[in-house]
Short mmCIF file of C-alpha atoms and ligand atoms in Angstrom, two decimals:
data_model
loop_
_atom_site.label_atom_id
_atom_site.label_comp_id
_atom_site.label_asym_id
_atom_site.label_seq_id
_atom_site.Cartn_x
_atom_site.Cartn_y
_atom_site.Cartn_z
CA MET U 1 -0.15 0.20 0.14
CA ALA U 2 2.66 2.71 1.07
CA ILE U 3 4.46 1.46 -1.91
CA ALA U 4 1.24 2.15 -4.46
CA LEU U 5 1.15 5.32 -2.78
CA LEU U 6 4.57 6.40 -3.05
CA LEU U 7 3.91 5.72 -6.74
CA GLY U 8 0.97 7.68 -6.88
CA TRP U 9 -1.44 5.33 -8.52
CA PRO U 10 -4.82 4.01 -7.06
CA THR U 11 -4.11 0.49 -5.48
CA VAL U 12 -8.15 0.25 -4.99
CA ALA U 13 -10.76 0.94 -7.85
CA PRO U 14 -12.24 3.95 -8.58
CA ALA U 15 -16.19 3.24 -8.13
CA ALA U 16 -16.13 1.48 -11.41
CA ALA U 17 -18.90 -0.93 -10.23
CA ALA U 18 -21.52 1.99 -9.58
CA ALA U 19 -24.77 1.68 -11.47
CA ALA U 20 -23.98 1.02 -15.18
CA ALA U 21 -26.65 -0.20 -16.91
CA VAL U 22 -26.99 -2.12 -20.14
CA GLU U 23 -28.08 0.37 -22.59
CA SER U 24 -28.59 -2.04 -26.13
CA VAL U 25 -27.80 -5.36 -26.95
CA ARG U 26 -27.42 -6.14 -30.87
CA VAL U 27 -26.30 -9.00 -32.95
CA ALA U 28 -25.21 -8.54 -36.37
CA ASP U 29 -23.78 -11.77 -38.61
CA ASP U 30 -21.01 -12.38 -36.97
CA ARG U 31 -20.80 -10.12 -33.67
CA ILE U 32 -22.74 -9.46 -30.63
CA VAL U 33 -22.36 -5.90 -29.24
CA ILE U 34 -23.32 -4.80 -25.96
CA ARG U 35 -23.23 -1.12 -24.96
CA PHE U 36 -23.59 0.66 -21.60
CA ASP U 37 -23.90 3.50 -20.40
CA ALA U 38 -20.95 4.29 -18.59
CA PRO U 39 -17.67 2.61 -18.46
CA ILE U 40 -17.74 -1.26 -17.31
CA ALA U 41 -14.45 -2.92 -15.66
CA ASP U 42 -15.19 -6.69 -16.15
CA ALA U 43 -17.48 -9.07 -17.97
CA ALA U 44 -16.88 -12.60 -18.90
CA SER U 45 -18.52 -15.03 -21.43
CA LEU U 46 -19.85 -18.75 -20.88
CA VAL U 47 -20.58 -21.02 -23.63
CA ALA U 48 -23.29 -23.58 -21.56
CA ALA U 49 -23.54 -26.79 -23.66
CA GLY U 50 -26.79 -27.90 -21.66
CA THR U 51 -28.84 -24.69 -22.49
CA ARG U 52 -27.01 -24.17 -26.24
CA GLN U 53 -26.34 -20.58 -24.92
CA ILE U 54 -23.75 -18.22 -24.55
CA LEU U 55 -23.83 -16.13 -21.62
CA VAL U 56 -22.36 -12.85 -20.85
CA GLN U 57 -22.01 -11.64 -16.95
CA VAL U 58 -21.24 -8.34 -16.69
CA ARG U 59 -19.93 -7.20 -13.10
CA GLY U 60 -21.75 -4.40 -11.34
CA ALA U 61 -24.08 -3.45 -14.32
CA LEU U 62 -27.57 -3.63 -14.42
CA PRO U 63 -29.68 -5.48 -16.70
CA GLY U 64 -31.73 -3.83 -19.50
CA GLU U 65 -34.38 -5.03 -21.54
CA GLY U 66 -33.66 -8.01 -24.12
CA GLY U 67 -32.51 -7.29 -27.63
CA ARG U 68 -32.28 -7.61 -31.37
CA ALA U 69 -31.44 -11.34 -32.27
CA ALA U 70 -30.10 -12.13 -35.61
CA GLY U 71 -27.82 -14.64 -37.12
CA PRO U 72 -27.13 -17.55 -35.32
CA VAL U 73 -28.84 -16.01 -32.03
CA ARG U 74 -32.70 -16.48 -31.55
CA ARG U 75 -33.33 -15.14 -28.66
CA ILE U 76 -32.11 -12.85 -25.83
CA SER U 77 -33.23 -12.11 -22.49
CA GLN U 78 -31.43 -10.18 -19.30
CA SER U 79 -31.42 -10.85 -15.95
CA ARG U 80 -29.80 -9.51 -12.90
CA ARG U 81 -27.49 -12.05 -11.31
CA ASP U 82 -24.19 -12.65 -9.08
CA ASP U 83 -23.37 -8.97 -8.65
CA GLY U 84 -24.22 -7.47 -12.36
CA ALA U 85 -26.24 -8.15 -15.50
CA ARG U 86 -26.32 -11.88 -17.35
CA ILE U 87 -27.25 -11.53 -21.02
CA ALA U 88 -28.26 -14.83 -22.35
CA PHE U 89 -28.28 -15.38 -26.08
CA ASP U 90 -30.10 -18.29 -26.93
CA LEU U 91 -28.55 -20.29 -29.84
CA ALA U 92 -30.12 -21.75 -33.23
CA ALA U 93 -26.56 -23.53 -33.91
CA PRO U 94 -23.32 -24.21 -32.52
CA THR U 95 -21.60 -20.85 -32.07
CA VAL U 96 -18.63 -20.20 -30.10
CA VAL U 97 -17.02 -16.73 -28.97
CA GLY U 98 -13.84 -15.95 -30.83
CA ASP U 99 -11.93 -12.54 -30.06
CA ALA U 100 -13.85 -10.38 -27.68
CA GLY U 101 -12.96 -7.12 -26.11
CA PHE U 102 -14.06 -3.81 -25.05
CA SER U 103 -14.01 -0.37 -26.56
CA GLU U 104 -15.44 3.08 -26.44
CA GLY U 105 -13.65 3.15 -23.19
CA GLY U 106 -15.17 0.61 -21.68
CA ARG U 107 -18.72 1.56 -23.03
CA ALA U 108 -18.91 -1.23 -25.66
CA LEU U 109 -18.47 -4.88 -25.36
CA GLU U 110 -17.79 -6.57 -28.74
CA LEU U 111 -17.92 -10.74 -29.08
CA LYS U 112 -17.29 -12.16 -32.68
CA LEU U 113 -19.17 -15.26 -33.07
CA GLN U 114 -17.95 -18.13 -34.89
CA PRO U 115 -19.70 -21.23 -36.33
CA ALA U 116 -18.46 -24.35 -34.51
CA SER U 117 -18.67 -28.08 -34.89
CA GLU U 118 -20.57 -29.98 -32.19
CA ALA U 119 -16.96 -31.14 -30.71
CA THR U 120 -15.79 -27.60 -30.97
CA PHE U 121 -18.96 -26.31 -29.31
CA ALA U 122 -18.57 -28.93 -26.29
CA ALA U 123 -14.80 -28.29 -25.88
CA ALA U 124 -15.55 -24.35 -25.47
CA ALA U 125 -18.15 -25.03 -22.82
CA GLU U 126 -15.67 -27.18 -20.85
CA ALA U 127 -13.70 -24.24 -20.88
CA GLY U 128 -15.51 -22.27 -18.24
CA TRP U 129 -15.69 -18.58 -18.06
CA SER U 130 -13.38 -16.01 -20.37
CA SER U 131 -12.85 -12.81 -18.74
CA TYR U 132 -12.44 -9.41 -20.16
CA PHE U 133 -11.05 -6.39 -19.19
CA PRO U 134 -11.10 -3.09 -21.29
CA LEU U 135 -7.21 -2.66 -20.50
CA SER U 136 -6.21 -5.67 -22.05
CA PHE U 137 -7.42 -5.19 -25.32
CA GLY U 138 -6.71 -2.55 -27.96
CA GLY U 139 -6.71 -0.02 -25.55
CA ARG U 140 -4.25 3.09 -25.68
CA PRO U 141 -1.69 3.08 -22.91
CA ARG U 142 -3.15 4.99 -19.88
CA TYR U 143 -0.26 5.78 -17.68
CA LYS U 144 3.04 6.08 -17.73
CA VAL U 145 4.46 5.53 -14.26
CA ALA U 146 8.33 5.79 -12.56
CA GLN U 147 8.47 2.24 -11.31
CA ALA U 148 11.57 1.12 -8.74
CA VAL U 149 13.28 -1.93 -9.52
CA PRO U 150 16.27 -3.51 -8.07
CA PRO U 151 19.34 -3.08 -9.42
CA SER U 152 21.31 -6.02 -10.31
CA ALA U 153 24.65 -5.02 -8.87
CA ARG U 154 23.29 -4.99 -5.34
CA ALA U 155 21.08 -8.07 -5.51
CA GLY U 156 21.97 -11.13 -3.89
CA PRO U 157 22.70 -15.00 -4.96
CA LEU U 158 20.27 -16.28 -7.57
CA PRO U 159 18.39 -19.42 -6.60
CA ARG U 160 19.29 -22.78 -8.77
CA VAL U 161 17.62 -23.49 -11.74
CA GLU U 162 16.68 -27.07 -12.54
CA GLY U 163 15.79 -28.78 -15.81
CA GLU U 164 17.05 -29.09 -19.47
CA PRO U 165 19.27 -25.99 -20.80
CA GLY U 166 17.57 -24.19 -23.69
CA ARG U 167 14.45 -24.96 -22.24
CA PRO U 168 11.80 -22.03 -21.57
CA LEU U 169 12.17 -21.05 -17.68
CA VAL U 170 9.34 -20.69 -15.21
CA VAL U 171 9.55 -19.11 -11.78
CA ILE U 172 7.72 -20.07 -9.08
CA ASP U 173 7.10 -17.66 -6.31
CA ALA U 174 6.15 -18.94 -2.95
CA GLY U 175 4.09 -16.38 -1.60
CA HIS U 176 5.30 -14.53 2.16
CA GLY U 177 7.69 -16.31 4.28
CA GLY U 178 9.82 -15.48 7.42
CA VAL U 179 8.15 -12.59 9.35
CA ASP U 180 5.45 -12.45 7.29
CA PRO U 181 3.05 -15.86 7.54
CA GLY U 182 0.40 -14.88 4.90
CA ALA U 183 -3.16 -15.59 5.80
CA ILE U 184 -3.60 -18.12 9.17
CA ASN U 185 -6.56 -20.46 9.16
CA ALA U 186 -8.51 -19.49 12.49
CA VAL U 187 -9.02 -22.75 13.51
CA THR U 188 -6.43 -25.12 12.81
CA GLY U 189 -3.32 -22.23 12.77
CA LEU U 190 -2.36 -23.40 8.90
CA ARG U 191 -0.34 -20.68 7.70
CA GLU U 192 -0.15 -19.29 3.96
CA LYS U 193 3.73 -18.94 4.01
CA ASP U 194 4.36 -23.18 4.52
CA VAL U 195 1.32 -24.15 2.61
CA THR U 196 2.77 -21.96 -0.62
CA LEU U 197 6.27 -23.07 -0.12
CA LYS U 198 4.94 -26.94 -0.44
CA ILE U 199 2.33 -25.92 -3.29
CA ALA U 200 5.72 -24.47 -4.85
CA TYR U 201 7.54 -27.76 -4.51
CA ALA U 202 5.06 -29.68 -5.91
CA ILE U 203 4.86 -27.28 -9.18
CA ARG U 204 8.48 -27.68 -9.48
CA ASP U 205 8.63 -31.30 -9.44
CA ALA U 206 5.70 -31.68 -11.81
CA LEU U 207 7.08 -28.89 -14.11
CA VAL U 208 10.82 -30.44 -14.08
CA ALA U 209 9.17 -34.33 -14.78
CA SER U 210 7.71 -32.77 -17.67
CA GLY U 211 10.70 -32.28 -19.51
CA ARG U 212 9.59 -29.56 -21.34
CA VAL U 213 10.97 -26.15 -18.89
CA ARG U 214 13.49 -24.92 -16.48
CA VAL U 215 12.38 -24.13 -13.14
CA ALA U 216 13.16 -21.94 -10.22
CA LEU U 217 11.96 -21.09 -6.76
CA THR U 218 12.45 -17.76 -5.36
CA ARG U 219 12.42 -19.06 -1.89
CA GLU U 220 12.98 -22.81 -1.21
CA ASP U 221 13.23 -22.06 2.64
CA ASP U 222 11.01 -20.15 4.88
CA ARG U 223 12.57 -16.51 4.37
CA TYR U 224 10.96 -13.22 4.09
CA LEU U 225 11.47 -11.53 0.68
CA VAL U 226 10.10 -8.31 -0.16
CA LEU U 227 8.05 -8.08 -3.47
CA ARG U 228 10.14 -6.50 -5.68
CA GLU U 229 13.27 -9.25 -4.93
CA ARG U 230 10.65 -11.80 -5.76
CA PHE U 231 10.02 -10.56 -9.76
CA GLY U 232 13.43 -9.00 -9.37
CA ILE U 233 14.94 -12.27 -8.82
CA ALA U 234 12.95 -13.76 -12.06
CA ARG U 235 13.81 -10.67 -14.33
CA ARG U 236 17.61 -11.70 -13.31
CA LEU U 237 17.29 -15.04 -14.50
CA HIS U 238 15.28 -13.91 -17.61
CA ALA U 239 12.48 -15.95 -16.54
CA ASP U 240 9.72 -16.29 -19.22
CA LEU U 241 6.81 -16.95 -17.07
CA PHE U 242 6.47 -16.28 -13.26
CA ILE U 243 3.83 -17.65 -11.04
CA SER U 244 3.03 -16.30 -7.60
CA ILE U 245 1.53 -18.82 -5.32
CA HIS U 246 -0.85 -17.50 -2.86
CA CYS U 247 -3.92 -18.59 -0.68
CA ASP U 248 -6.91 -16.68 -0.60
CA SER U 249 -8.59 -15.88 3.24
CA VAL U 250 -11.96 -14.17 3.79
CA GLY U 251 -12.65 -13.53 7.62
CA GLN U 252 -16.39 -14.64 7.54
CA GLY U 253 -17.92 -16.75 5.12
CA ASP U 254 -17.57 -20.20 3.14
CA ALA U 255 -15.71 -18.74 0.04
CA THR U 256 -14.11 -21.32 -1.96
CA GLY U 257 -12.28 -22.04 -5.05
CA ALA U 258 -9.04 -21.21 -6.95
CA SER U 259 -8.49 -18.07 -9.02
CA VAL U 260 -6.02 -16.28 -11.14
CA TYR U 261 -4.97 -12.68 -11.14
CA THR U 262 -3.08 -10.36 -13.71
CA LEU U 263 -2.04 -6.68 -13.21
CA SER U 264 -3.97 -3.88 -14.18
CA GLU U 265 -3.69 -0.12 -12.80
CA VAL U 266 -7.30 -1.05 -12.03
CA ALA U 267 -8.72 -3.33 -9.43
CA SER U 268 -11.49 -5.80 -11.71
CA ASP U 269 -13.88 -5.97 -8.73
CA LYS U 270 -14.14 -5.06 -5.02
CA GLU U 271 -12.89 -8.36 -4.10
CA ALA U 272 -9.77 -7.96 -6.58
CA ALA U 273 -9.27 -4.55 -4.84
CA ARG U 274 -8.91 -6.05 -1.19
CA LEU U 275 -6.91 -8.84 -2.40
CA ALA U 276 -4.33 -6.48 -3.74
CA LEU U 277 -4.46 -4.56 -0.43
CA ARG U 278 -3.77 -7.35 1.38
CA GLU U 279 -1.05 -9.02 -0.67
CA ASN U 280 0.60 -5.63 -1.34
CA LYS U 281 0.79 -5.17 2.24
CA ALA U 282 3.48 -8.00 2.59
CA ASP U 283 6.23 -5.50 2.52
CA ILE U 284 4.83 -3.59 5.53
CA ILE U 285 5.76 -5.24 8.92
CA ASP U 286 5.22 -3.59 12.07
CA GLY U 287 4.65 -0.46 10.16
CA VAL U 288 7.58 -0.21 8.65
CA ASP U 289 8.01 -0.45 4.71
CA LEU U 290 10.53 -2.98 4.12
CA GLY U 291 10.09 -2.59 -0.02
CA GLY U 292 11.58 0.81 0.19
CA ALA U 293 13.78 0.79 2.92
CA GLY U 294 17.44 1.36 2.20
CA ALA U 295 16.85 0.36 -1.29
CA ASP U 296 18.93 1.65 -3.38
CA VAL U 297 16.96 1.68 -6.09
CA ARG U 298 16.96 3.28 -9.69
CA SER U 299 13.77 4.07 -11.55
CA ILE U 300 12.88 3.40 -15.26
CA LEU U 301 10.13 4.52 -17.07
CA ILE U 302 7.65 1.42 -17.51
CA ASP U 303 4.92 1.45 -19.54
CA LEU U 304 2.52 -0.22 -17.60
CA THR U 305 -0.12 -1.49 -20.00
CA GLN U 306 2.69 -2.80 -22.24
CA ARG U 307 -0.03 -4.75 -23.80
CA GLU U 308 2.12 -7.48 -25.24
CA THR U 309 3.13 -8.91 -21.36
CA MET U 310 -0.62 -8.31 -20.50
CA ASN U 311 -2.23 -10.04 -23.46
CA GLN U 312 0.83 -13.24 -22.54
CA SER U 313 0.01 -12.96 -18.76
CA ALA U 314 -3.89 -13.30 -19.41
CA GLY U 315 -3.34 -15.73 -22.02
CA PHE U 316 -1.41 -17.98 -19.51
CA ALA U 317 -4.54 -17.17 -16.78
CA ARG U 318 -7.25 -18.49 -19.43
CA LEU U 319 -4.88 -21.71 -19.94
CA LEU U 320 -4.71 -21.86 -16.72
CA GLY U 321 -8.29 -21.83 -16.01
CA ARG U 322 -9.22 -24.38 -18.64
CA GLU U 323 -6.58 -26.86 -17.32
CA ALA U 324 -7.23 -26.25 -13.45
CA LYS U 325 -10.73 -26.74 -13.49
CA PRO U 326 -10.99 -30.46 -14.01
CA LEU U 327 -8.59 -30.86 -11.36
CA ILE U 328 -9.21 -28.54 -8.55
CA PRO U 329 -12.40 -26.35 -7.07
CA VAL U 330 -12.25 -23.14 -8.59
CA LYS U 331 -14.45 -19.89 -8.71
CA PRO U 332 -17.11 -18.99 -11.27
CA VAL U 333 -14.81 -16.19 -12.40
CA PHE U 334 -11.36 -17.31 -12.27
CA HIS U 335 -9.15 -14.63 -13.90
CA ARG U 336 -9.26 -11.58 -12.57
CA MET U 337 -7.25 -8.32 -12.25
CA ALA U 338 -5.67 -6.13 -9.47
CA SER U 339 -2.74 -4.13 -9.08
CA LEU U 340 -0.20 -6.35 -7.35
CA MET U 341 3.11 -5.41 -6.67
CA VAL U 342 4.59 -8.40 -7.33
CA LEU U 343 3.09 -8.85 -10.90
CA LYS U 344 5.02 -5.42 -11.65
CA ALA U 345 7.70 -6.79 -13.85
CA PRO U 346 6.85 -4.97 -17.17
CA ASP U 347 8.75 -7.54 -19.56
CA MET U 348 7.54 -10.68 -18.11
CA PRO U 349 4.59 -12.51 -18.41
CA SER U 350 3.24 -12.80 -14.70
CA VAL U 351 0.20 -14.47 -12.92
CA LEU U 352 -0.91 -14.09 -9.31
CA PHE U 353 -2.24 -17.85 -8.67
CA GLU U 354 -4.92 -17.72 -5.95
CA THR U 355 -4.89 -21.79 -5.12
CA GLY U 356 -8.00 -21.75 -2.70
CA TYR U 357 -9.01 -20.54 0.58
CA ILE U 358 -6.85 -21.10 3.47
CA SER U 359 -10.02 -19.83 5.58
CA ASN U 360 -12.39 -22.61 3.95
CA PRO U 361 -11.72 -26.06 5.71
CA GLU U 362 -12.39 -28.19 2.56
CA ASP U 363 -10.19 -25.79 0.80
CA ALA U 364 -7.58 -25.77 3.69
CA ARG U 365 -7.52 -29.51 3.87
CA PHE U 366 -7.32 -29.93 0.01
CA LEU U 367 -4.26 -27.33 -0.16
CA ASP U 368 -2.60 -29.33 2.78
CA SER U 369 -2.55 -32.51 1.28
CA ASP U 370 -0.14 -34.40 -1.17
CA ALA U 371 -3.01 -35.29 -3.51
CA GLY U 372 -4.29 -31.79 -3.52
CA ARG U 373 -1.27 -30.42 -4.22
CA GLU U 374 -0.19 -32.96 -6.68
CA ARG U 375 -3.44 -31.80 -8.67
CA ILE U 376 -2.44 -28.17 -8.65
CA ALA U 377 0.70 -28.74 -9.93
CA GLU U 378 -0.66 -30.88 -12.49
CA GLY U 379 -2.90 -28.02 -13.47
CA VAL U 380 0.02 -25.91 -13.79
CA THR U 381 2.13 -28.17 -15.70
CA ARG U 382 -0.45 -28.89 -18.45
CA ALA U 383 -1.08 -25.05 -18.43
CA ALA U 384 2.70 -24.33 -19.25
CA GLN U 385 2.81 -26.98 -21.70
CA VAL U 386 0.13 -25.78 -23.95
CA TYR U 387 1.31 -22.09 -23.33
CA PHE U 388 5.20 -22.69 -23.98
CA ALA U 389 4.26 -24.75 -27.26
CA ARG U 390 1.85 -21.84 -28.72
CA ARG U 391 4.73 -19.58 -27.89
CA MET U 392 7.33 -21.63 -29.78
CA ALA U 393 4.74 -22.15 -32.56
CA ALA U 394 3.76 -18.26 -33.20
CA GLU U 395 7.88 -17.52 -33.13
ZN1 ZN G 401 -1.11 -13.92 -0.19
#
């Protein structure tokens, strides 16, 4: 939090969720265009195989009335659902969503429709929700900020790297550690810092066993690292992918399931903003901001919305959702965005993986079991294999 203030940007989302409404819904040939009367921060789409629908969930928005159906869409209906507007498109033929994104400063969401075979339709339904955010698609960079990064000259020794030389490098960051326990289960005393380390080991072992990537851990024991050191280590190793492992927590309630976060200077919803506040606090122990303490840092100008890195991060996040969903409990909207310090390397695709709720008894048991950790590691490994295969195919 102190760091965010230092940099002069908001950690908490402005009131983007305040009362936007769906203004119109149109279908023309191969696309759906949804317009809003105010900017929207977050939307998601789902192919529902059972009801042969495409569902669009718009967080924080009020539903409008129906819409004009055409082409592959037979009927459009709108309702209030899960903190936002749910728009259902009944399909005349199997159809999936291709490219999608916001325009008009978050006031319009466009989804391209593609005719699909029954098999493709079923596969798209399996993939679950896809999330869309105004910043990740085609937006002009909004801010340039000065960001402090650790200079390599004064940095400590680097961790060991395992795996075959020449393979892409994945750095796994076990969240918290040392004086910072992270979240604690109030009943069992299970600590986030211990769980994240064990999960990081499991992911490392599975990735190394796959033979496709090299792997390093930012920490291999119970030690404290400031957030900049974590992505600083990965940058110095020239990592191709950075995955920070955490466990979610809430004071009350039975929230459950995993989710993944990528960077945005504006949080995608209130929950994402709260998460950013909590995770960014890891640099502040006993009221002292260690992230900035005595840091002989240089400032470099970073284009925060570097589209390529953000899109790659979002691409991995989507793959992780697809691959993890059959293996572990996940939240309905898996991919979210937040201003998370640990994701702020500008040139390295980075995600923060909230593997489940340490505050939930069932999630906590799953996270603290060998079987649970193996399934998490399996999901990450499958996603990484597809991710790097695609990257190599694209080069
Ligand atoms: Zn955490």
